[in-house]
Amino acid sequence: MKNLKASGKIVKTDTYLARSGIPWQQLLLSKSINLASKSALQKDKRSELFKYSSVVYREKATASLVNFTELLKSMSDLESFSGAAGHSGGILKAKNGNLLKIFDEENSNEPAFLSNLPCDDPLRPFTARFCGIREISSRKYLELENLTQDCIAPSVMDIKLGKKTFIPDPKNNAQREDLFLKMQKLDPASLTSEEHASKTVTKCRYLQFRDDLSTTSKFGFRIEGISFSKDVDSKCEKPEKIELQRMSKPEALKNFNNFVEANNLEKKQVVKQLEEFREAVTSSEYLNNHQLIGCSLLFIADSKILTLKLIDFAKSKKVEKNDEKDDSWKIGLNNLISDISYIPSSSF
């Protein structure tokens, strides 16, 4: 096996070590992995990544050898992408500007939801365009419109809607140490003595804890992430992910206010657009027949103009007439509009 020396590190070639279930693109683009420079890799065409250690994926330690040649051929068409919520792990940006989101069991509902949405439905203008399923190196991706593609200097805020953001799944009953550590960091007092003893929790337990800890369970909305443009970044302190996850409603509204103020948006216009959005989505015949769980309302501020989009339909599905339906996302939207409407104008 040939060795390639680059940036002072020895990188073995021919194959690379990838953990089961982790996309090659994510491993290659991750800043946390020590590997040779991209140019050096492209010269050799093959490489071996090793010692990939992450608490989140430690339990997926099954290693497999993967041919790297095909991925390198597509490298020039891909780059990593991070949205307001910081979900860069499974999202890539294609050369045409569209976003590529890993297609798997967890988001298998999204293509159907977007494909079947009628062009004349009131919801349509508030969603990203679905461009089909794209395969890269035997891995499938959803190709979606990049909602900030034509923006000059966008700031983005992701607000998760609904009193429950996940659907319990028996597959998520495995005991996980990484989620225990996350809970311990966020709120150690919430862990039971049994959980302290085993130092593990299930994914369902963690997701319910996250909803309860934030404003989700009580008010039906929470700020999932905020990303400021370079133009306003120096003026505003971006809250850390951990701060957002345990934020009270007054703190959430303060951060909402900061986003609006930093981007020179007018309170009346923000409220008006939210009310117009509510009118459109509540009159959608398509949404009357679908359940939305874990969807997000995306606020895109660019050059003093606000755009609203509804995203994340991975858990959305069609429901029959007599089926029980969770519409708590509407409660969250109503609460959000009501709360920001009563914030003193001087705060904006």
Short mmCIF file of C-alpha atoms in Angstrom, two decimals:
data_model
loop_
_atom_site.label_atom_id
_atom_site.label_comp_id
_atom_site.label_asym_id
_atom_site.label_seq_id
_atom_site.Cartn_x
_atom_site.Cartn_y
_atom_site.Cartn_z
CA MET A 1 0.00 0.00 0.00
CA LYS A 2 1.42 3.33 -1.12
CA ASN A 3 1.81 6.26 1.29
CA LEU A 4 1.18 9.92 0.53
CA LYS A 5 2.77 12.61 2.66
CA ALA A 6 0.91 15.92 2.88
CA SER A 7 0.72 18.66 5.50
CA GLY A 8 3.18 16.72 7.63
CA LYS A 9 0.89 13.70 7.95
CA ILE A 10 1.15 10.22 6.45
CA VAL A 11 -2.05 9.12 4.72
CA LYS A 12 -2.35 5.55 3.46
CA THR A 13 -3.95 5.16 0.06
CA ASP A 14 -6.17 2.73 -1.90
CA THR A 15 -9.08 2.73 0.53
CA TYR A 16 -10.30 4.58 3.56
CA LEU A 17 -11.91 3.48 6.76
CA ALA A 18 -15.50 4.68 7.11
CA ARG A 19 -17.84 3.97 9.94
CA SER A 20 -21.06 2.19 9.11
CA GLY A 21 -23.82 4.61 8.26
CA ILE A 22 -21.63 7.70 8.05
CA PRO A 23 -21.55 9.25 4.55
CA TRP A 24 -18.13 9.48 2.92
CA GLN A 25 -18.76 13.12 2.04
CA GLN A 26 -19.30 14.00 5.69
CA LEU A 27 -16.08 12.28 6.72
CA LEU A 28 -14.10 13.96 3.99
CA LEU A 29 -15.46 17.44 4.65
CA SER A 30 -15.44 17.25 8.44
CA LYS A 31 -12.94 19.61 10.03
CA SER A 32 -12.53 17.22 12.95
CA ILE A 33 -10.70 14.60 10.87
CA ASN A 34 -6.96 14.74 10.25
CA LEU A 35 -6.29 14.02 6.58
CA ALA A 36 -4.19 15.27 3.71
CA SER A 37 -5.14 18.37 1.79
CA LYS A 38 -7.84 18.02 -0.85
CA SER A 39 -5.42 18.82 -3.67
CA ALA A 40 -3.02 16.11 -2.55
CA LEU A 41 -5.86 13.63 -2.32
CA GLN A 42 -7.04 14.47 -5.82
CA LYS A 43 -3.53 13.88 -7.19
CA ASP A 44 -3.43 10.41 -5.71
CA LYS A 45 -7.16 9.73 -6.29
CA ARG A 46 -7.43 7.40 -3.31
CA SER A 47 -6.90 7.71 0.42
CA GLU A 48 -7.57 6.06 3.73
CA LEU A 49 -9.25 7.94 6.53
CA PHE A 50 -8.60 6.50 9.94
CA LYS A 51 -9.15 7.11 13.63
CA TYR A 52 -12.54 8.73 13.14
CA SER A 53 -13.67 9.28 16.69
CA SER A 54 -16.94 10.94 17.65
CA VAL A 55 -19.03 10.32 20.71
CA VAL A 56 -22.18 10.61 18.63
CA TYR A 57 -21.18 7.84 16.26
CA ARG A 58 -19.12 5.71 18.63
CA GLU A 59 -21.81 3.07 18.85
CA LYS A 60 -21.72 2.72 15.07
CA ALA A 61 -18.19 1.38 15.23
CA THR A 62 -18.62 -1.29 12.56
CA ALA A 63 -15.91 -0.51 10.03
CA SER A 64 -16.18 -1.12 6.31
CA LEU A 65 -13.78 -0.55 3.42
CA VAL A 66 -15.15 1.67 0.68
CA ASN A 67 -13.78 2.44 -2.76
CA PHE A 68 -12.93 6.13 -2.77
CA THR A 69 -12.35 6.81 -6.47
CA GLU A 70 -15.95 7.61 -7.45
CA LEU A 71 -16.39 10.10 -4.62
CA LEU A 72 -13.27 12.02 -5.59
CA LYS A 73 -14.62 12.39 -9.11
CA SER A 74 -17.65 14.20 -7.66
CA MET A 75 -15.67 16.32 -5.18
CA SER A 76 -15.61 19.38 -7.45
CA ASP A 77 -19.41 19.40 -7.39
CA LEU A 78 -19.79 19.28 -3.61
CA GLU A 79 -19.08 21.32 -0.52
CA SER A 80 -20.37 21.21 3.05
CA PHE A 81 -23.33 23.35 4.07
CA SER A 82 -24.46 24.56 7.47
CA GLY A 83 -27.85 26.13 8.08
CA ALA A 84 -29.11 28.21 10.99
CA ALA A 85 -29.52 25.12 13.15
CA GLY A 86 -26.00 23.96 12.32
CA HIS A 87 -27.06 20.74 10.62
CA SER A 88 -24.00 20.44 8.44
CA GLY A 89 -23.44 16.72 8.96
CA GLY A 90 -25.88 15.35 6.40
CA ILE A 91 -26.21 18.33 4.04
CA LEU A 92 -24.02 19.13 1.05
CA LYS A 93 -24.15 21.97 -1.45
CA ALA A 94 -24.02 21.10 -5.15
CA LYS A 95 -22.32 23.18 -7.82
CA ASN A 96 -25.72 24.32 -9.14
CA GLY A 97 -26.46 25.83 -5.73
CA ASN A 98 -29.02 23.24 -4.65
CA LEU A 99 -28.73 21.44 -1.32
CA LEU A 100 -28.27 17.69 -1.03
CA LYS A 101 -29.82 16.09 2.04
CA ILE A 102 -29.11 12.45 2.88
CA PHE A 103 -32.06 10.25 1.92
CA ASP A 104 -32.75 7.47 4.40
CA GLU A 105 -35.52 5.97 6.50
CA GLU A 106 -35.67 8.97 8.80
CA ASN A 107 -36.66 11.40 6.04
CA SER A 108 -38.35 9.07 3.57
CA ASN A 109 -41.64 11.01 3.90
CA GLU A 110 -40.19 14.30 2.68
CA PRO A 111 -39.99 13.53 -1.09
CA ALA A 112 -43.61 12.39 -1.18
CA PHE A 113 -44.80 15.38 0.85
CA LEU A 114 -43.11 17.91 -1.47
CA SER A 115 -43.80 16.04 -4.72
CA ASN A 116 -47.53 15.71 -4.05
CA LEU A 117 -48.01 19.31 -2.90
CA PRO A 118 -50.21 20.94 -5.61
CA CYS A 119 -48.77 23.96 -7.40
CA ASP A 120 -51.87 26.02 -6.62
CA ASP A 121 -51.99 25.16 -2.91
CA PRO A 122 -51.48 28.19 -0.59
CA LEU A 123 -48.59 26.35 1.10
CA ARG A 124 -46.54 25.97 -2.11
CA PRO A 125 -44.92 29.47 -2.14
CA PHE A 126 -43.65 28.85 1.39
CA THR A 127 -41.73 25.64 0.64
CA ALA A 128 -38.44 24.80 -1.07
CA ARG A 129 -38.59 23.33 -4.56
CA PHE A 130 -37.95 19.58 -4.61
CA CYS A 131 -35.58 18.69 -7.48
CA GLY A 132 -35.62 14.92 -7.16
CA ILE A 133 -33.38 12.23 -5.71
CA ARG A 134 -29.72 12.26 -6.70
CA GLU A 135 -27.25 9.39 -6.28
CA ILE A 136 -23.58 10.04 -5.54
CA SER A 137 -21.22 7.15 -4.95
CA SER A 138 -24.07 4.73 -4.19
CA ARG A 139 -25.56 7.13 -1.65
CA LYS A 140 -28.97 8.75 -2.23
CA TYR A 141 -29.68 12.42 -1.56
CA LEU A 142 -32.75 14.63 -1.73
CA GLU A 143 -31.97 17.60 -3.96
CA LEU A 144 -33.69 20.71 -2.65
CA GLU A 145 -33.73 24.36 -3.61
CA ASN A 146 -31.25 26.45 -1.61
CA LEU A 147 -33.52 29.11 -0.10
CA THR A 148 -30.64 31.54 0.44
CA GLN A 149 -29.05 31.06 -2.99
CA ASP A 150 -30.06 34.49 -4.35
CA CYS A 151 -29.49 36.39 -1.12
CA ILE A 152 -26.75 39.00 -0.76
CA ALA A 153 -25.99 38.68 2.96
CA PRO A 154 -28.66 36.55 4.63
CA SER A 155 -29.25 36.08 8.33
CA VAL A 156 -31.31 32.99 9.12
CA MET A 157 -33.36 31.91 12.13
CA ASP A 158 -34.87 28.43 12.43
CA ILE A 159 -37.93 28.12 14.71
CA LYS A 160 -39.18 24.60 15.37
CA LEU A 161 -43.00 24.43 15.54
CA GLY A 162 -45.21 22.02 17.51
CA LYS A 163 -45.47 20.72 21.07
CA LYS A 164 -43.83 17.47 20.00
CA THR A 165 -40.98 17.36 17.49
CA PHE A 166 -40.52 13.61 17.14
CA ILE A 167 -42.45 10.39 16.59
CA PRO A 168 -41.64 7.53 19.01
CA ASP A 169 -39.98 4.68 17.16
CA PRO A 170 -39.16 1.22 18.60
CA LYS A 171 -35.91 1.36 16.62
CA ASN A 172 -34.78 4.19 18.89
CA ASN A 173 -34.87 2.12 22.09
CA ALA A 174 -31.15 1.38 22.10
CA GLN A 175 -29.32 2.68 25.17
CA ARG A 176 -26.86 5.41 24.14
CA GLU A 177 -24.00 6.87 26.09
CA ASP A 178 -23.64 9.93 23.84
CA LEU A 179 -27.21 11.08 24.54
CA PHE A 180 -26.70 10.54 28.27
CA LEU A 181 -23.68 12.87 28.08
CA LYS A 182 -25.75 15.47 26.23
CA MET A 183 -28.47 15.35 28.89
CA GLN A 184 -25.88 15.53 31.63
CA LYS A 185 -24.45 18.67 30.07
CA LEU A 186 -27.86 20.32 29.60
CA ASP A 187 -29.57 19.42 32.87
CA PRO A 188 -27.99 16.73 35.09
CA ALA A 189 -30.85 16.96 37.61
CA SER A 190 -33.27 15.55 35.03
CA LEU A 191 -31.48 12.19 34.92
CA THR A 192 -32.84 9.34 37.04
CA SER A 193 -30.69 7.26 39.38
CA GLU A 194 -31.00 4.33 36.96
CA GLU A 195 -29.76 6.48 34.10
CA HIS A 196 -26.86 7.72 36.20
CA ALA A 197 -25.97 4.12 37.00
CA SER A 198 -26.07 2.91 33.38
CA LYS A 199 -24.80 6.22 31.96
CA THR A 200 -27.11 5.70 28.98
CA VAL A 201 -30.53 6.87 27.73
CA THR A 202 -32.63 6.03 24.68
CA LYS A 203 -33.11 8.44 21.80
CA CYS A 204 -36.83 8.78 22.56
CA ARG A 205 -36.03 9.69 26.15
CA TYR A 206 -33.54 12.30 24.99
CA LEU A 207 -35.89 13.83 22.40
CA GLN A 208 -38.72 14.12 24.94
CA PHE A 209 -36.30 15.66 27.44
CA ARG A 210 -35.21 18.20 24.81
CA ASP A 211 -38.81 19.18 24.06
CA ASP A 212 -39.61 19.52 27.78
CA LEU A 213 -36.46 21.48 28.59
CA SER A 214 -37.10 24.08 25.88
CA THR A 215 -40.24 26.11 25.12
CA THR A 216 -41.53 23.34 22.84
CA SER A 217 -43.76 21.25 25.14
CA LYS A 218 -45.41 24.23 26.82
CA PHE A 219 -45.64 26.85 24.07
CA GLY A 220 -45.28 24.90 20.83
CA PHE A 221 -42.20 26.65 19.46
CA ARG A 222 -38.49 26.97 20.12
CA ILE A 223 -35.57 28.67 18.43
CA GLU A 224 -33.55 25.86 16.90
CA GLY A 225 -30.77 28.00 15.50
CA ILE A 226 -29.66 31.49 14.48
CA SER A 227 -27.07 32.43 11.89
CA PHE A 228 -26.14 36.07 11.34
CA SER A 229 -24.69 37.44 8.11
CA LYS A 230 -21.19 38.89 8.16
CA ASP A 231 -22.73 42.36 7.98
CA VAL A 232 -24.45 42.02 11.35
CA ASP A 233 -22.37 39.31 13.00
CA SER A 234 -20.15 41.80 14.82
CA LYS A 235 -23.17 43.62 16.25
CA CYS A 236 -24.89 40.56 17.70
CA GLU A 237 -23.87 37.76 19.97
CA LYS A 238 -24.94 34.47 18.46
CA PRO A 239 -26.42 32.14 21.11
CA GLU A 240 -24.73 28.77 21.49
CA LYS A 241 -26.69 25.65 20.60
CA ILE A 242 -26.73 24.53 24.23
CA GLU A 243 -28.20 27.90 25.29
CA LEU A 244 -31.02 27.62 22.76
CA GLN A 245 -31.93 24.13 23.94
CA ARG A 246 -32.67 25.25 27.51
CA MET A 247 -33.95 28.75 26.80
CA SER A 248 -37.03 30.10 28.59
CA LYS A 249 -39.76 31.94 26.68
CA PRO A 250 -38.56 35.43 27.74
CA GLU A 251 -35.04 34.50 26.63
CA ALA A 252 -36.33 33.12 23.33
CA LEU A 253 -38.31 36.29 22.64
CA LYS A 254 -35.27 38.39 23.51
CA ASN A 255 -33.23 36.48 20.91
CA PHE A 256 -36.07 36.84 18.40
CA ASN A 257 -35.98 40.58 19.09
CA ASN A 258 -32.20 40.64 18.59
CA PHE A 259 -32.57 38.94 15.21
CA VAL A 260 -35.20 41.41 14.04
CA GLU A 261 -33.33 44.44 15.34
CA ALA A 262 -29.92 43.39 13.99
CA ASN A 263 -31.34 42.96 10.49
CA ASN A 264 -33.19 46.30 10.54
CA LEU A 265 -36.61 44.69 10.19
CA GLU A 266 -39.80 46.48 11.27
CA LYS A 267 -41.95 44.83 13.91
CA LYS A 268 -45.22 45.63 12.11
CA GLN A 269 -43.95 44.09 8.90
CA VAL A 270 -42.71 40.94 10.68
CA VAL A 271 -46.08 40.45 12.39
CA LYS A 272 -47.95 41.15 9.15
CA GLN A 273 -45.94 38.57 7.23
CA LEU A 274 -46.46 35.99 9.96
CA GLU A 275 -50.21 36.62 9.88
CA GLU A 276 -50.25 36.27 6.09
CA PHE A 277 -48.28 33.04 6.41
CA ARG A 278 -50.76 31.74 9.01
CA GLU A 279 -53.70 32.59 6.77
CA ALA A 280 -52.12 30.75 3.85
CA VAL A 281 -51.17 27.56 5.69
CA THR A 282 -54.42 27.29 7.63
CA SER A 283 -56.37 27.53 4.36
CA SER A 284 -54.26 24.81 2.74
CA GLU A 285 -56.38 21.83 1.77
CA TYR A 286 -53.20 19.79 1.51
CA LEU A 287 -52.25 20.48 5.13
CA ASN A 288 -55.76 19.56 6.25
CA ASN A 289 -54.95 16.02 5.12
CA HIS A 290 -51.41 15.92 6.48
CA GLN A 291 -49.79 15.86 9.88
CA LEU A 292 -46.73 18.02 10.48
CA ILE A 293 -44.29 16.88 13.16
CA GLY A 294 -40.92 18.55 13.62
CA CYS A 295 -41.36 21.16 10.90
CA SER A 296 -39.53 24.49 11.13
CA LEU A 297 -40.40 28.04 10.16
CA LEU A 298 -37.38 29.62 8.54
CA PHE A 299 -36.85 33.38 8.83
CA ILE A 300 -34.50 34.67 6.10
CA ALA A 301 -33.51 38.33 6.50
CA ASP A 302 -31.60 39.93 3.65
CA SER A 303 -31.20 43.64 2.87
CA LYS A 304 -34.03 44.58 5.27
CA ILE A 305 -36.38 42.11 3.56
CA LEU A 306 -37.86 39.13 5.41
CA THR A 307 -38.80 35.85 3.73
CA LEU A 308 -40.66 33.05 5.51
CA LYS A 309 -40.40 29.38 4.52
CA LEU A 310 -41.67 26.14 6.05
CA ILE A 311 -39.07 23.34 6.02
CA ASP A 312 -38.31 19.88 7.46
CA PHE A 313 -41.07 17.49 6.40
CA ALA A 314 -39.24 14.27 7.27
CA LYS A 315 -41.91 13.24 9.78
CA SER A 316 -44.88 14.65 7.85
CA LYS A 317 -47.44 12.19 6.55
CA LYS A 318 -50.90 11.95 5.09
CA VAL A 319 -53.67 11.09 7.55
CA GLU A 320 -57.10 9.62 6.99
CA LYS A 321 -60.28 11.40 8.05
CA ASN A 322 -60.79 9.51 11.30
CA ASP A 323 -57.12 9.34 12.28
CA GLU A 324 -55.89 11.23 15.31
CA LYS A 325 -53.91 14.22 14.08
CA ASP A 326 -51.34 16.37 15.87
CA ASP A 327 -51.78 19.99 14.77
CA SER A 328 -49.82 21.52 17.64
CA TRP A 329 -47.61 23.32 15.12
CA LYS A 330 -50.58 25.69 14.69
CA ILE A 331 -50.60 26.32 18.45
CA GLY A 332 -46.91 27.17 18.29
CA LEU A 333 -47.43 29.54 15.35
CA ASN A 334 -50.33 31.28 17.12
CA ASN A 335 -48.32 31.63 20.34
CA LEU A 336 -45.33 33.02 18.46
CA ILE A 337 -47.41 35.66 16.66
CA SER A 338 -49.23 36.58 19.86
CA ASP A 339 -46.05 36.86 21.92
CA ILE A 340 -44.09 39.03 19.50
CA SER A 341 -47.15 41.22 18.85
CA TYR A 342 -47.15 42.28 22.49
CA ILE A 343 -43.44 42.98 22.79
CA PRO A 344 -43.11 46.77 23.23
CA SER A 345 -42.26 48.52 19.97
CA SER A 346 -39.23 50.09 21.63
CA SER A 347 -37.76 46.59 21.82
CA PHE A 348 -37.68 46.41 18.01
#
